[in-house]
mmCIF file with all atom_site columns, C-alpha atoms in Angstrom:
data_model
loop_
_atom_site.group_PDB
_atom_site.id
_atom_site.type_symbol
_atom_site.label_atom_id
_atom_site.label_alt_id
_atom_site.label_comp_id
_atom_site.label_asym_id
_atom_site.label_entity_id
_atom_site.label_seq_id
_atom_site.pdbx_PDB_ins_code
_atom_site.Cartn_x
_atom_site.Cartn_y
_atom_site.Cartn_z
_atom_site.occupancy
_atom_site.B_iso_or_equiv
_atom_site.pdbx_formal_charge
_atom_site.auth_seq_id
_atom_site.auth_comp_id
_atom_site.auth_asym_id
_atom_site.auth_atom_id
_atom_site.pdbx_PDB_model_num
ATOM 1   C CA . MET A 1 1   ? -8.788  -18.128 -4.042  1.00 80.00 ? 1   MET A CA 1
ATOM 2   C CA . TYR A 1 2   ? -8.347  -14.475 -3.108  1.00 90.00 ? 2   TYR A CA 1
ATOM 3   C CA . CYS A 1 3   ? -4.828  -13.368 -2.186  1.00 93.00 ? 3   CYS A CA 1
ATOM 4   C CA . GLU A 1 4   ? -4.116  -10.112 -0.363  1.00 96.00 ? 4   GLU A CA 1
ATOM 5   C CA . LEU A 1 5   ? -1.527  -8.076  -2.268  1.00 97.00 ? 5   LEU A CA 1
ATOM 6   C CA . HIS A 1 6   ? -1.481  -4.862  -0.252  1.00 98.00 ? 6   HIS A CA 1
ATOM 7   C CA . ALA A 1 7   ? -0.914  -5.402  3.464   1.00 97.00 ? 7   ALA A CA 1
ATOM 8   C CA . ARG A 1 8   ? 0.991   -3.452  6.101   1.00 97.00 ? 8   ARG A CA 1
ATOM 9   C CA . SER A 1 9   ? 2.613   -4.769  9.238   1.00 97.00 ? 9   SER A CA 1
ATOM 10  C CA . ALA A 1 10  ? 3.665   -3.143  12.495  1.00 96.00 ? 10  ALA A CA 1
ATOM 11  C CA . PHE A 1 11  ? 6.804   -2.048  10.624  1.00 96.00 ? 11  PHE A CA 1
ATOM 12  C CA . SER A 1 12  ? 4.596   0.674   9.109   1.00 96.00 ? 12  SER A CA 1
ATOM 13  C CA . PHE A 1 13  ? 4.903   2.710   12.291  1.00 92.00 ? 13  PHE A CA 1
ATOM 14  C CA . LEU A 1 14  ? 1.448   3.524   13.733  1.00 91.00 ? 14  LEU A CA 1
ATOM 15  C CA . GLU A 1 15  ? -0.231  2.270   10.532  1.00 94.00 ? 15  GLU A CA 1
ATOM 16  C CA . GLY A 1 16  ? -0.139  -1.477  11.135  1.00 95.00 ? 16  GLY A CA 1
ATOM 17  C CA . ALA A 1 17  ? -0.894  -3.613  14.198  1.00 95.00 ? 17  ALA A CA 1
ATOM 18  C CA . ALA A 1 18  ? 0.412   -7.087  13.303  1.00 96.00 ? 18  ALA A CA 1
ATOM 19  C CA . ILE A 1 19  ? 3.926   -8.444  12.962  1.00 97.00 ? 19  ILE A CA 1
ATOM 20  C CA . PRO A 1 20  ? 4.771   -10.165 9.652   1.00 98.00 ? 20  PRO A CA 1
ATOM 21  C CA . GLU A 1 21  ? 4.604   -13.649 11.168  1.00 98.00 ? 21  GLU A CA 1
ATOM 22  C CA . GLU A 1 22  ? 1.016   -13.057 12.324  1.00 97.00 ? 22  GLU A CA 1
ATOM 23  C CA . LEU A 1 23  ? -0.077  -12.023 8.836   1.00 98.00 ? 23  LEU A CA 1
ATOM 24  C CA . ILE A 1 24  ? 1.436   -15.178 7.329   1.00 98.00 ? 24  ILE A CA 1
ATOM 25  C CA . ALA A 1 25  ? -0.084  -17.371 10.041  1.00 97.00 ? 25  ALA A CA 1
ATOM 26  C CA . VAL A 1 26  ? -3.600  -16.146 9.287   1.00 96.00 ? 26  VAL A CA 1
ATOM 27  C CA . CYS A 1 27  ? -3.028  -16.640 5.547   1.00 96.00 ? 27  CYS A CA 1
ATOM 28  C CA . ALA A 1 28  ? -2.024  -20.240 6.216   1.00 96.00 ? 28  ALA A CA 1
ATOM 29  C CA . GLU A 1 29  ? -5.045  -20.815 8.470   1.00 96.00 ? 29  GLU A CA 1
ATOM 30  C CA . ARG A 1 30  ? -7.381  -19.556 5.755   1.00 94.00 ? 30  ARG A CA 1
ATOM 31  C CA . GLY A 1 31  ? -5.754  -21.461 2.934   1.00 94.00 ? 31  GLY A CA 1
ATOM 32  C CA . MET A 1 32  ? -4.411  -18.404 1.096   1.00 95.00 ? 32  MET A CA 1
ATOM 33  C CA . SER A 1 33  ? -1.554  -19.333 -1.188  1.00 96.00 ? 33  SER A CA 1
ATOM 34  C CA . ALA A 1 34  ? 0.165   -15.927 -1.212  1.00 97.00 ? 34  ALA A CA 1
ATOM 35  C CA . MET A 1 35  ? 0.300   -12.470 0.336   1.00 98.00 ? 35  MET A CA 1
ATOM 36  C CA . ALA A 1 36  ? 2.196   -9.237  -0.322  1.00 98.00 ? 36  ALA A CA 1
ATOM 37  C CA . LEU A 1 37  ? 3.647   -6.931  2.333   1.00 98.00 ? 37  LEU A CA 1
ATOM 38  C CA . LEU A 1 38  ? 3.937   -3.254  1.379   1.00 98.00 ? 38  LEU A CA 1
ATOM 39  C CA . ASP A 1 39  ? 5.101   -1.344  4.426   1.00 98.00 ? 39  ASP A CA 1
ATOM 40  C CA . ARG A 1 40  ? 5.493   2.415   4.367   1.00 96.00 ? 40  ARG A CA 1
ATOM 41  C CA . ASP A 1 41  ? 8.865   3.672   3.073   1.00 97.00 ? 41  ASP A CA 1
ATOM 42  C CA . GLY A 1 42  ? 10.811  0.566   4.035   1.00 96.00 ? 42  GLY A CA 1
ATOM 43  C CA . VAL A 1 43  ? 11.353  -3.170  3.703   1.00 97.00 ? 43  VAL A CA 1
ATOM 44  C CA . TYR A 1 44  ? 12.130  -3.679  7.382   1.00 95.00 ? 44  TYR A CA 1
ATOM 45  C CA . GLY A 1 45  ? 9.771   -6.627  7.778   1.00 97.00 ? 45  GLY A CA 1
ATOM 46  C CA . ALA A 1 46  ? 10.524  -8.295  4.439   1.00 97.00 ? 46  ALA A CA 1
ATOM 47  C CA . ALA A 1 47  ? 13.033  -10.862 5.729   1.00 97.00 ? 47  ALA A CA 1
ATOM 48  C CA . ARG A 1 48  ? 10.784  -12.005 8.575   1.00 98.00 ? 48  ARG A CA 1
ATOM 49  C CA . PHE A 1 49  ? 7.796   -12.075 6.230   1.00 98.00 ? 49  PHE A CA 1
ATOM 50  C CA . HIS A 1 50  ? 9.679   -14.203 3.696   1.00 98.00 ? 50  HIS A CA 1
ATOM 51  C CA . LEU A 1 51  ? 10.988  -16.675 6.289   1.00 98.00 ? 51  LEU A CA 1
ATOM 52  C CA . ALA A 1 52  ? 7.554   -17.052 7.856   1.00 98.00 ? 52  ALA A CA 1
ATOM 53  C CA . GLY A 1 53  ? 6.095   -17.670 4.411   1.00 98.00 ? 53  GLY A CA 1
ATOM 54  C CA . VAL A 1 54  ? 8.630   -20.395 3.650   1.00 98.00 ? 54  VAL A CA 1
ATOM 55  C CA . LYS A 1 55  ? 7.833   -22.176 6.926   1.00 98.00 ? 55  LYS A CA 1
ATOM 56  C CA . ALA A 1 56  ? 4.059   -21.913 6.418   1.00 98.00 ? 56  ALA A CA 1
ATOM 57  C CA . GLY A 1 57  ? 4.019   -22.724 2.699   1.00 97.00 ? 57  GLY A CA 1
ATOM 58  C CA . VAL A 1 58  ? 2.688   -19.266 1.788   1.00 98.00 ? 58  VAL A CA 1
ATOM 59  C CA . LYS A 1 59  ? 4.235   -17.330 -1.104  1.00 98.00 ? 59  LYS A CA 1
ATOM 60  C CA . ALA A 1 60  ? 5.469   -14.090 0.480   1.00 98.00 ? 60  ALA A CA 1
ATOM 61  C CA . HIS A 1 61  ? 5.659   -11.224 -2.016  1.00 98.00 ? 61  HIS A CA 1
ATOM 62  C CA . VAL A 1 62  ? 7.511   -8.125  -0.844  1.00 97.00 ? 62  VAL A CA 1
ATOM 63  C CA . GLY A 1 63  ? 7.426   -4.479  -1.767  1.00 98.00 ? 63  GLY A CA 1
ATOM 64  C CA . ALA A 1 64  ? 6.801   -1.095  -0.160  1.00 98.00 ? 64  ALA A CA 1
ATOM 65  C CA . GLU A 1 65  ? 4.679   2.013   -0.264  1.00 98.00 ? 65  GLU A CA 1
ATOM 66  C CA . VAL A 1 66  ? 7.115   4.749   -1.276  1.00 98.00 ? 66  VAL A CA 1
ATOM 67  C CA . THR A 1 67  ? 6.194   8.398   -0.733  1.00 97.00 ? 67  THR A CA 1
ATOM 68  C CA . ALA A 1 68  ? 6.165   10.392  -3.976  1.00 96.00 ? 68  ALA A CA 1
ATOM 69  C CA . GLU A 1 69  ? 7.414   13.975  -4.185  1.00 94.00 ? 69  GLU A CA 1
ATOM 70  C CA . GLU A 1 70  ? 4.318   14.892  -6.203  1.00 91.00 ? 70  GLU A CA 1
ATOM 71  C CA . GLY A 1 71  ? 2.045   13.561  -3.473  1.00 91.00 ? 71  GLY A CA 1
ATOM 72  C CA . GLY A 1 72  ? 0.610   10.169  -2.551  1.00 95.00 ? 72  GLY A CA 1
ATOM 73  C CA . ARG A 1 73  ? 2.505   6.903   -2.321  1.00 97.00 ? 73  ARG A CA 1
ATOM 74  C CA . TYR A 1 74  ? 3.730   4.530   -4.996  1.00 98.00 ? 74  TYR A CA 1
ATOM 75  C CA . ALA A 1 75  ? 2.548   1.030   -4.034  1.00 98.00 ? 75  ALA A CA 1
ATOM 76  C CA . LEU A 1 76  ? 5.392   -1.088  -5.399  1.00 98.00 ? 76  LEU A CA 1
ATOM 77  C CA . LEU A 1 77  ? 5.659   -4.867  -5.682  1.00 98.00 ? 77  LEU A CA 1
ATOM 78  C CA . VAL A 1 78  ? 8.975   -6.577  -6.372  1.00 98.00 ? 78  VAL A CA 1
ATOM 79  C CA . LYS A 1 79  ? 8.923   -9.002  -9.301  1.00 97.00 ? 79  LYS A CA 1
ATOM 80  C CA . SER A 1 80  ? 12.648  -9.769  -9.659  1.00 97.00 ? 80  SER A CA 1
ATOM 81  C CA . ARG A 1 81  ? 16.020  -9.505  -7.941  1.00 97.00 ? 81  ARG A CA 1
ATOM 82  C CA . GLU A 1 82  ? 16.666  -6.310  -9.912  1.00 98.00 ? 82  GLU A CA 1
ATOM 83  C CA . GLY A 1 83  ? 13.368  -4.920  -8.657  1.00 98.00 ? 83  GLY A CA 1
ATOM 84  C CA . TYR A 1 84  ? 14.314  -5.538  -5.015  1.00 98.00 ? 84  TYR A CA 1
ATOM 85  C CA . GLN A 1 85  ? 17.661  -3.856  -5.556  1.00 98.00 ? 85  GLN A CA 1
ATOM 86  C CA . ASN A 1 86  ? 15.976  -0.858  -7.186  1.00 98.00 ? 86  ASN A CA 1
ATOM 87  C CA . LEU A 1 87  ? 13.395  -0.579  -4.415  1.00 98.00 ? 87  LEU A CA 1
ATOM 88  C CA . CYS A 1 88  ? 16.172  -0.536  -1.822  1.00 98.00 ? 88  CYS A CA 1
ATOM 89  C CA . ARG A 1 89  ? 18.039  2.117   -3.797  1.00 97.00 ? 89  ARG A CA 1
ATOM 90  C CA . LEU A 1 90  ? 14.953  4.324   -3.932  1.00 97.00 ? 90  LEU A CA 1
ATOM 91  C CA . ILE A 1 91  ? 14.322  4.029   -0.210  1.00 97.00 ? 91  ILE A CA 1
ATOM 92  C CA . THR A 1 92  ? 17.999  4.627   0.613   1.00 96.00 ? 92  THR A CA 1
ATOM 93  C CA . LYS A 1 93  ? 18.159  7.789   -1.492  1.00 95.00 ? 93  LYS A CA 1
ATOM 94  C CA . MET A 1 94  ? 15.010  9.097   0.153   1.00 95.00 ? 94  MET A CA 1
ATOM 95  C CA . LYS A 1 95  ? 16.199  8.363   3.699   1.00 94.00 ? 95  LYS A CA 1
ATOM 96  C CA . LEU A 1 96  ? 19.706  9.764   3.329   1.00 94.00 ? 96  LEU A CA 1
ATOM 97  C CA . ARG A 1 97  ? 18.619  13.267  2.338   1.00 91.00 ? 97  ARG A CA 1
ATOM 98  C CA . SER A 1 98  ? 15.620  13.784  4.596   1.00 87.00 ? 98  SER A CA 1
ATOM 99  C CA . ALA A 1 99  ? 14.667  14.012  8.228   1.00 85.00 ? 99  ALA A CA 1
ATOM 100 C CA . LYS A 1 100 ? 12.966  10.971  9.731   1.00 81.00 ? 100 LYS A CA 1
ATOM 101 C CA . GLY A 1 101 ? 9.470   10.523  8.331   1.00 79.00 ? 101 GLY A CA 1
ATOM 102 C CA . GLU A 1 102 ? 9.820   13.315  5.760   1.00 86.00 ? 102 GLU A CA 1
ATOM 103 C CA . GLY A 1 103 ? 11.428  11.665  2.745   1.00 91.00 ? 103 GLY A CA 1
ATOM 104 C CA . SER A 1 104 ? 10.061  11.272  -0.776  1.00 96.00 ? 104 SER A CA 1
ATOM 105 C CA . VAL A 1 105 ? 11.308  10.133  -4.168  1.00 96.00 ? 105 VAL A CA 1
ATOM 106 C CA . THR A 1 106 ? 11.314  12.238  -7.306  1.00 95.00 ? 106 THR A CA 1
ATOM 107 C CA . ALA A 1 107 ? 9.802   11.267  -10.636 1.00 92.00 ? 107 ALA A CA 1
ATOM 108 C CA . ALA A 1 108 ? 13.315  11.202  -12.116 1.00 95.00 ? 108 ALA A CA 1
ATOM 109 C CA . GLU A 1 109 ? 14.496  8.729   -9.476  1.00 97.00 ? 109 GLU A CA 1
ATOM 110 C CA . MET A 1 110 ? 11.426  6.599   -10.019 1.00 96.00 ? 110 MET A CA 1
ATOM 111 C CA . ALA A 1 111 ? 12.135  6.510   -13.739 1.00 96.00 ? 111 ALA A CA 1
ATOM 112 C CA . GLU A 1 112 ? 15.772  5.532   -13.115 1.00 97.00 ? 112 GLU A CA 1
ATOM 113 C CA . PHE A 1 113 ? 14.958  2.698   -10.719 1.00 98.00 ? 113 PHE A CA 1
ATOM 114 C CA . SER A 1 114 ? 11.621  1.375   -11.984 1.00 98.00 ? 114 SER A CA 1
ATOM 115 C CA . ALA A 1 115 ? 12.917  -1.825  -13.579 1.00 98.00 ? 115 ALA A CA 1
ATOM 116 C CA . GLY A 1 116 ? 11.741  -5.009  -11.925 1.00 98.00 ? 116 GLY A CA 1
ATOM 117 C CA . LEU A 1 117 ? 8.897   -3.297  -10.072 1.00 98.00 ? 117 LEU A CA 1
ATOM 118 C CA . VAL A 1 118 ? 5.121   -3.513  -10.416 1.00 98.00 ? 118 VAL A CA 1
ATOM 119 C CA . CYS A 1 119 ? 3.127   -0.415  -9.469  1.00 98.00 ? 119 CYS A CA 1
ATOM 120 C CA . LEU A 1 120 ? -0.366  -0.480  -7.981  1.00 98.00 ? 120 LEU A CA 1
ATOM 121 C CA . THR A 1 121 ? -2.383  2.726   -7.931  1.00 98.00 ? 121 THR A CA 1
ATOM 122 C CA . GLY A 1 122 ? -2.903  2.320   -4.185  1.00 96.00 ? 122 GLY A CA 1
ATOM 123 C CA . GLY A 1 123 ? -5.664  2.827   -1.646  1.00 94.00 ? 123 GLY A CA 1
ATOM 124 C CA . GLU A 1 124 ? -6.551  6.036   0.156   1.00 92.00 ? 124 GLU A CA 1
ATOM 125 C CA . GLU A 1 125 ? -2.881  7.094   0.378   1.00 94.00 ? 125 GLU A CA 1
ATOM 126 C CA . GLY A 1 126 ? -2.081  6.079   -3.204  1.00 96.00 ? 126 GLY A CA 1
ATOM 127 C CA . VAL A 1 127 ? -1.197  8.308   -6.119  1.00 96.00 ? 127 VAL A CA 1
ATOM 128 C CA . LEU A 1 128 ? -4.579  7.865   -7.802  1.00 97.00 ? 128 LEU A CA 1
ATOM 129 C CA . ALA A 1 129 ? -6.514  8.881   -4.669  1.00 96.00 ? 129 ALA A CA 1
ATOM 130 C CA . GLN A 1 130 ? -4.189  11.868  -4.221  1.00 95.00 ? 130 GLN A CA 1
ATOM 131 C CA . GLU A 1 131 ? -4.850  13.152  -7.730  1.00 96.00 ? 131 GLU A CA 1
ATOM 132 C CA . LEU A 1 132 ? -8.596  12.578  -7.514  1.00 95.00 ? 132 LEU A CA 1
ATOM 133 C CA . GLU A 1 133 ? -8.740  14.618  -4.324  1.00 93.00 ? 133 GLU A CA 1
ATOM 134 C CA . GLN A 1 134 ? -6.580  17.480  -5.537  1.00 93.00 ? 134 GLN A CA 1
ATOM 135 C CA . GLY A 1 135 ? -7.197  17.656  -9.267  1.00 92.00 ? 135 GLY A CA 1
ATOM 136 C CA . GLY A 1 136 ? -10.178 15.481  -10.148 1.00 94.00 ? 136 GLY A CA 1
ATOM 137 C CA . SER A 1 137 ? -10.581 12.675  -12.657 1.00 94.00 ? 137 SER A CA 1
ATOM 138 C CA . SER A 1 138 ? -8.571  14.370  -15.416 1.00 96.00 ? 138 SER A CA 1
ATOM 139 C CA . ALA A 1 139 ? -5.524  14.778  -13.155 1.00 96.00 ? 139 ALA A CA 1
ATOM 140 C CA . ALA A 1 140 ? -5.909  11.178  -11.963 1.00 97.00 ? 140 ALA A CA 1
ATOM 141 C CA . PHE A 1 141 ? -6.034  9.930   -15.553 1.00 98.00 ? 141 PHE A CA 1
ATOM 142 C CA . ASP A 1 142 ? -2.847  11.848  -16.356 1.00 97.00 ? 142 ASP A CA 1
ATOM 143 C CA . ARG A 1 143 ? -1.098  10.471  -13.263 1.00 97.00 ? 143 ARG A CA 1
ATOM 144 C CA . VAL A 1 144 ? -1.926  6.869   -14.131 1.00 98.00 ? 144 VAL A CA 1
ATOM 145 C CA . THR A 1 145 ? -0.791  7.509   -17.711 1.00 98.00 ? 145 THR A CA 1
ATOM 146 C CA . LYS A 1 146 ? 2.510   8.697   -16.265 1.00 96.00 ? 146 LYS A CA 1
ATOM 147 C CA . LEU A 1 147 ? 2.766   5.495   -14.233 1.00 97.00 ? 147 LEU A CA 1
ATOM 148 C CA . CYS A 1 148 ? 2.456   3.527   -17.485 1.00 97.00 ? 148 CYS A CA 1
ATOM 149 C CA . GLU A 1 149 ? 5.345   5.538   -18.915 1.00 96.00 ? 149 GLU A CA 1
ATOM 150 C CA . LEU A 1 150 ? 7.480   4.974   -15.812 1.00 95.00 ? 150 LEU A CA 1
ATOM 151 C CA . PHE A 1 151 ? 6.868   1.265   -15.232 1.00 97.00 ? 151 PHE A CA 1
ATOM 152 C CA . GLY A 1 152 ? 5.556   0.003   -18.558 1.00 96.00 ? 152 GLY A CA 1
ATOM 153 C CA . ARG A 1 153 ? 1.917   -0.771  -19.220 1.00 95.00 ? 153 ARG A CA 1
ATOM 154 C CA . ARG A 1 154 ? 2.298   -4.426  -18.234 1.00 96.00 ? 154 ARG A CA 1
ATOM 155 C CA . ASN A 1 155 ? 3.525   -3.414  -14.786 1.00 98.00 ? 155 ASN A CA 1
ATOM 156 C CA . VAL A 1 156 ? 0.680   -1.096  -13.714 1.00 98.00 ? 156 VAL A CA 1
ATOM 157 C CA . TYR A 1 157 ? -2.482  -2.332  -11.985 1.00 98.00 ? 157 TYR A CA 1
ATOM 158 C CA . VAL A 1 158 ? -5.433  -0.136  -11.088 1.00 98.00 ? 158 VAL A CA 1
ATOM 159 C CA . GLU A 1 159 ? -6.247  -0.973  -7.484  1.00 97.00 ? 159 GLU A CA 1
ATOM 160 C CA . VAL A 1 160 ? -9.744  -1.043  -6.017  1.00 97.00 ? 160 VAL A CA 1
ATOM 161 C CA . GLN A 1 161 ? -10.703 -1.503  -2.378  1.00 95.00 ? 161 GLN A CA 1
ATOM 162 C CA . ARG A 1 162 ? -14.253 -1.729  -1.087  1.00 91.00 ? 162 ARG A CA 1
ATOM 163 C CA . HIS A 1 163 ? -15.046 -0.998  2.550   1.00 86.00 ? 163 HIS A CA 1
ATOM 164 C CA . PHE A 1 164 ? -18.490 0.542   2.062   1.00 80.00 ? 164 PHE A CA 1
ATOM 165 C CA . CYS A 1 165 ? -17.671 4.232   2.493   1.00 84.00 ? 165 CYS A CA 1
ATOM 166 C CA . ARG A 1 166 ? -18.862 6.932   0.116   1.00 84.00 ? 166 ARG A CA 1
ATOM 167 C CA . GLU A 1 167 ? -15.476 8.424   -0.716  1.00 85.00 ? 167 GLU A CA 1
ATOM 168 C CA . GLU A 1 168 ? -14.072 5.044   -1.596  1.00 90.00 ? 168 GLU A CA 1
ATOM 169 C CA . GLU A 1 169 ? -17.001 4.116   -3.837  1.00 93.00 ? 169 GLU A CA 1
ATOM 170 C CA . ALA A 1 170 ? -16.470 7.338   -5.818  1.00 93.00 ? 170 ALA A CA 1
ATOM 171 C CA . ARG A 1 171 ? -12.764 6.586   -6.102  1.00 95.00 ? 171 ARG A CA 1
ATOM 172 C CA . ASN A 1 172 ? -13.452 3.056   -7.282  1.00 96.00 ? 172 ASN A CA 1
ATOM 173 C CA . ALA A 1 173 ? -15.819 4.306   -9.969  1.00 96.00 ? 173 ALA A CA 1
ATOM 174 C CA . ALA A 1 174 ? -13.145 6.698   -11.219 1.00 97.00 ? 174 ALA A CA 1
ATOM 175 C CA . ALA A 1 175 ? -10.494 3.971   -11.040 1.00 97.00 ? 175 ALA A CA 1
ATOM 176 C CA . VAL A 1 176 ? -12.590 1.548   -13.096 1.00 98.00 ? 176 VAL A CA 1
ATOM 177 C CA . GLU A 1 177 ? -13.176 4.215   -15.730 1.00 98.00 ? 177 GLU A CA 1
ATOM 178 C CA . ILE A 1 178 ? -9.459  5.019   -15.940 1.00 98.00 ? 178 ILE A CA 1
ATOM 179 C CA . ALA A 1 179 ? -8.610  1.331   -16.228 1.00 98.00 ? 179 ALA A CA 1
ATOM 180 C CA . ARG A 1 180 ? -11.137 0.946   -19.031 1.00 98.00 ? 180 ARG A CA 1
ATOM 181 C CA . LYS A 1 181 ? -9.783  3.920   -20.981 1.00 98.00 ? 181 LYS A CA 1
ATOM 182 C CA . LEU A 1 182 ? -6.156  2.868   -20.611 1.00 98.00 ? 182 LEU A CA 1
ATOM 183 C CA . LYS A 1 183 ? -6.911  -0.872  -20.968 1.00 98.00 ? 183 LYS A CA 1
ATOM 184 C CA . LEU A 1 184 ? -5.222  -1.652  -17.650 1.00 98.00 ? 184 LEU A CA 1
ATOM 185 C CA . PRO A 1 185 ? -6.052  -4.603  -15.369 1.00 98.00 ? 185 PRO A CA 1
ATOM 186 C CA . LEU A 1 186 ? -7.980  -4.102  -12.137 1.00 97.00 ? 186 LEU A CA 1
ATOM 187 C CA . LEU A 1 187 ? -6.677  -5.537  -8.866  1.00 97.00 ? 187 LEU A CA 1
ATOM 188 C CA . ALA A 1 188 ? -8.858  -5.952  -5.786  1.00 96.00 ? 188 ALA A CA 1
ATOM 189 C CA . THR A 1 189 ? -7.093  -5.577  -2.426  1.00 97.00 ? 189 THR A CA 1
ATOM 190 C CA . ASN A 1 190 ? -8.258  -5.065  1.141   1.00 94.00 ? 190 ASN A CA 1
ATOM 191 C CA . GLY A 1 191 ? -5.593  -2.734  2.515   1.00 94.00 ? 191 GLY A CA 1
ATOM 192 C CA . VAL A 1 192 ? -4.924  -5.105  5.413   1.00 95.00 ? 192 VAL A CA 1
ATOM 193 C CA . ARG A 1 193 ? -3.544  -3.416  8.538   1.00 93.00 ? 193 ARG A CA 1
ATOM 194 C CA . HIS A 1 194 ? -3.819  -6.165  11.135  1.00 93.00 ? 194 HIS A CA 1
ATOM 195 C CA . ALA A 1 195 ? -4.129  -9.929  11.233  1.00 94.00 ? 195 ALA A CA 1
ATOM 196 C CA . ARG A 1 196 ? -6.923  -10.632 13.706  1.00 92.00 ? 196 ARG A CA 1
ATOM 197 C CA . PRO A 1 197 ? -10.113 -8.771  14.760  1.00 90.00 ? 197 PRO A CA 1
ATOM 198 C CA . GLU A 1 198 ? -8.912  -8.194  18.321  1.00 91.00 ? 198 GLU A CA 1
ATOM 199 C CA . GLN A 1 199 ? -5.986  -6.153  16.989  1.00 91.00 ? 199 GLN A CA 1
ATOM 200 C CA . ARG A 1 200 ? -8.454  -3.505  15.834  1.00 87.00 ? 200 ARG A CA 1
ATOM 201 C CA . GLN A 1 201 ? -8.210  -1.824  19.249  1.00 88.00 ? 201 GLN A CA 1
ATOM 202 C CA . ILE A 1 202 ? -4.436  -1.549  18.897  1.00 88.00 ? 202 ILE A CA 1
ATOM 203 C CA . LEU A 1 203 ? -4.846  -0.005  15.461  1.00 89.00 ? 203 LEU A CA 1
ATOM 204 C CA . ASP A 1 204 ? -7.373  2.484   16.838  1.00 87.00 ? 204 ASP A CA 1
ATOM 205 C CA . ALA A 1 205 ? -4.868  3.548   19.490  1.00 87.00 ? 205 ALA A CA 1
ATOM 206 C CA . PHE A 1 206 ? -2.148  3.906   16.838  1.00 88.00 ? 206 PHE A CA 1
ATOM 207 C CA . THR A 1 207 ? -4.462  6.001   14.673  1.00 84.00 ? 207 THR A CA 1
ATOM 208 C CA . CYS A 1 208 ? -5.158  8.353   17.584  1.00 88.00 ? 208 CYS A CA 1
ATOM 209 C CA . LEU A 1 209 ? -1.442  8.702   18.298  1.00 86.00 ? 209 LEU A CA 1
ATOM 210 C CA . ARG A 1 210 ? -0.733  9.454   14.638  1.00 85.00 ? 210 ARG A CA 1
ATOM 211 C CA . HIS A 1 211 ? -3.373  12.180  14.490  1.00 79.00 ? 211 HIS A CA 1
ATOM 212 C CA . HIS A 1 212 ? -2.809  13.536  18.029  1.00 83.00 ? 212 HIS A CA 1
ATOM 213 C CA . ARG A 1 213 ? -6.309  12.647  19.208  1.00 84.00 ? 213 ARG A CA 1
ATOM 214 C CA . VAL A 1 214 ? -7.858  10.636  21.999  1.00 83.00 ? 214 VAL A CA 1
ATOM 215 C CA . LEU A 1 215 ? -10.301 7.790   21.419  1.00 79.00 ? 215 LEU A CA 1
ATOM 216 C CA . ALA A 1 216 ? -13.219 9.897   22.664  1.00 75.00 ? 216 ALA A CA 1
ATOM 217 C CA . ASN A 1 217 ? -12.914 12.493  19.911  1.00 74.00 ? 217 ASN A CA 1
ATOM 218 C CA . ALA A 1 218 ? -11.299 10.515  17.073  1.00 73.00 ? 218 ALA A CA 1
ATOM 219 C CA . GLY A 1 219 ? -14.644 10.210  15.263  1.00 68.00 ? 219 GLY A CA 1
ATOM 220 C CA . ARG A 1 220 ? -14.457 9.187   11.619  1.00 66.00 ? 220 ARG A CA 1
ATOM 221 C CA . LEU A 1 221 ? -10.707 8.608   11.809  1.00 72.00 ? 221 LEU A CA 1
ATOM 222 C CA . LEU A 1 222 ? -11.467 5.272   13.432  1.00 76.00 ? 222 LEU A CA 1
ATOM 223 C CA . SER A 1 223 ? -14.055 4.278   10.844  1.00 58.00 ? 223 SER A CA 1
ATOM 224 C CA . ARG A 1 224 ? -11.133 3.715   8.457   1.00 57.00 ? 224 ARG A CA 1
ATOM 225 C CA . ASN A 1 225 ? -10.022 0.890   10.728  1.00 57.00 ? 225 ASN A CA 1
ATOM 226 C CA . GLU A 1 226 ? -13.264 -1.079  10.439  1.00 46.00 ? 226 GLU A CA 1
ATOM 227 C CA . ILE A 1 227 ? -12.773 -4.803  10.968  1.00 35.00 ? 227 ILE A CA 1
ATOM 228 C CA . GLY A 1 228 ? -14.272 -5.556  7.567   1.00 38.00 ? 228 GLY A CA 1
ATOM 229 C CA . ARG A 1 229 ? -11.371 -3.863  5.852   1.00 45.00 ? 229 ARG A CA 1
ATOM 230 C CA . ALA A 1 230 ? -8.467  -4.101  8.207   1.00 44.00 ? 230 ALA A CA 1
ATOM 231 C CA . HIS A 1 231 ? -7.694  -7.709  9.011   1.00 55.00 ? 231 HIS A CA 1
ATOM 232 C CA . VAL A 1 232 ? -6.828  -10.653 6.795   1.00 58.00 ? 232 VAL A CA 1
#
């Protein structure tokens, strides 16, 4: 049974359209045994997500997407109590020194607080996608190699998402090649952003707000919210 390990909730401001309880409810309806919530730069919804999971009999994994100083976001999953503590330390350090919405963590901080965390290479905002866009496959290979040094080879998963768009297919091909060369496991996720199809309209409105557009001229920005990729 497939389990979604890279979802966002409404606690990812303007990037998610479902509250944690809704995500868990749909998992339970569909017989999924587990789900992971990785909201942007915070664990605000983690407690509600966990409690909803306990009530519904769904294993609720927590983590966060943490903005990296070098660009992109670390997609981090907690695998132990120490990992949760380290994730909170990273987010706290980032928030205390930066204006709202502008924080990032340094490579040195990531190295200091990487214990107990599993790193995914991420979707379109992830570190692998960032390097592919800015530096090509060689830069992406080097970045993933660095992730192995930071987190340990057993704690890095090369993430692939498939929503039938050209840019993503090219990224997946590069990701598979990097995984093969470094002998890293692949992990398929769906980048879930809402729980039910009808919440797509809410997500479209959020996307327009985030990019300072109106629905009439949002164009391809809204194609990223396609129902096939966005809900559980």
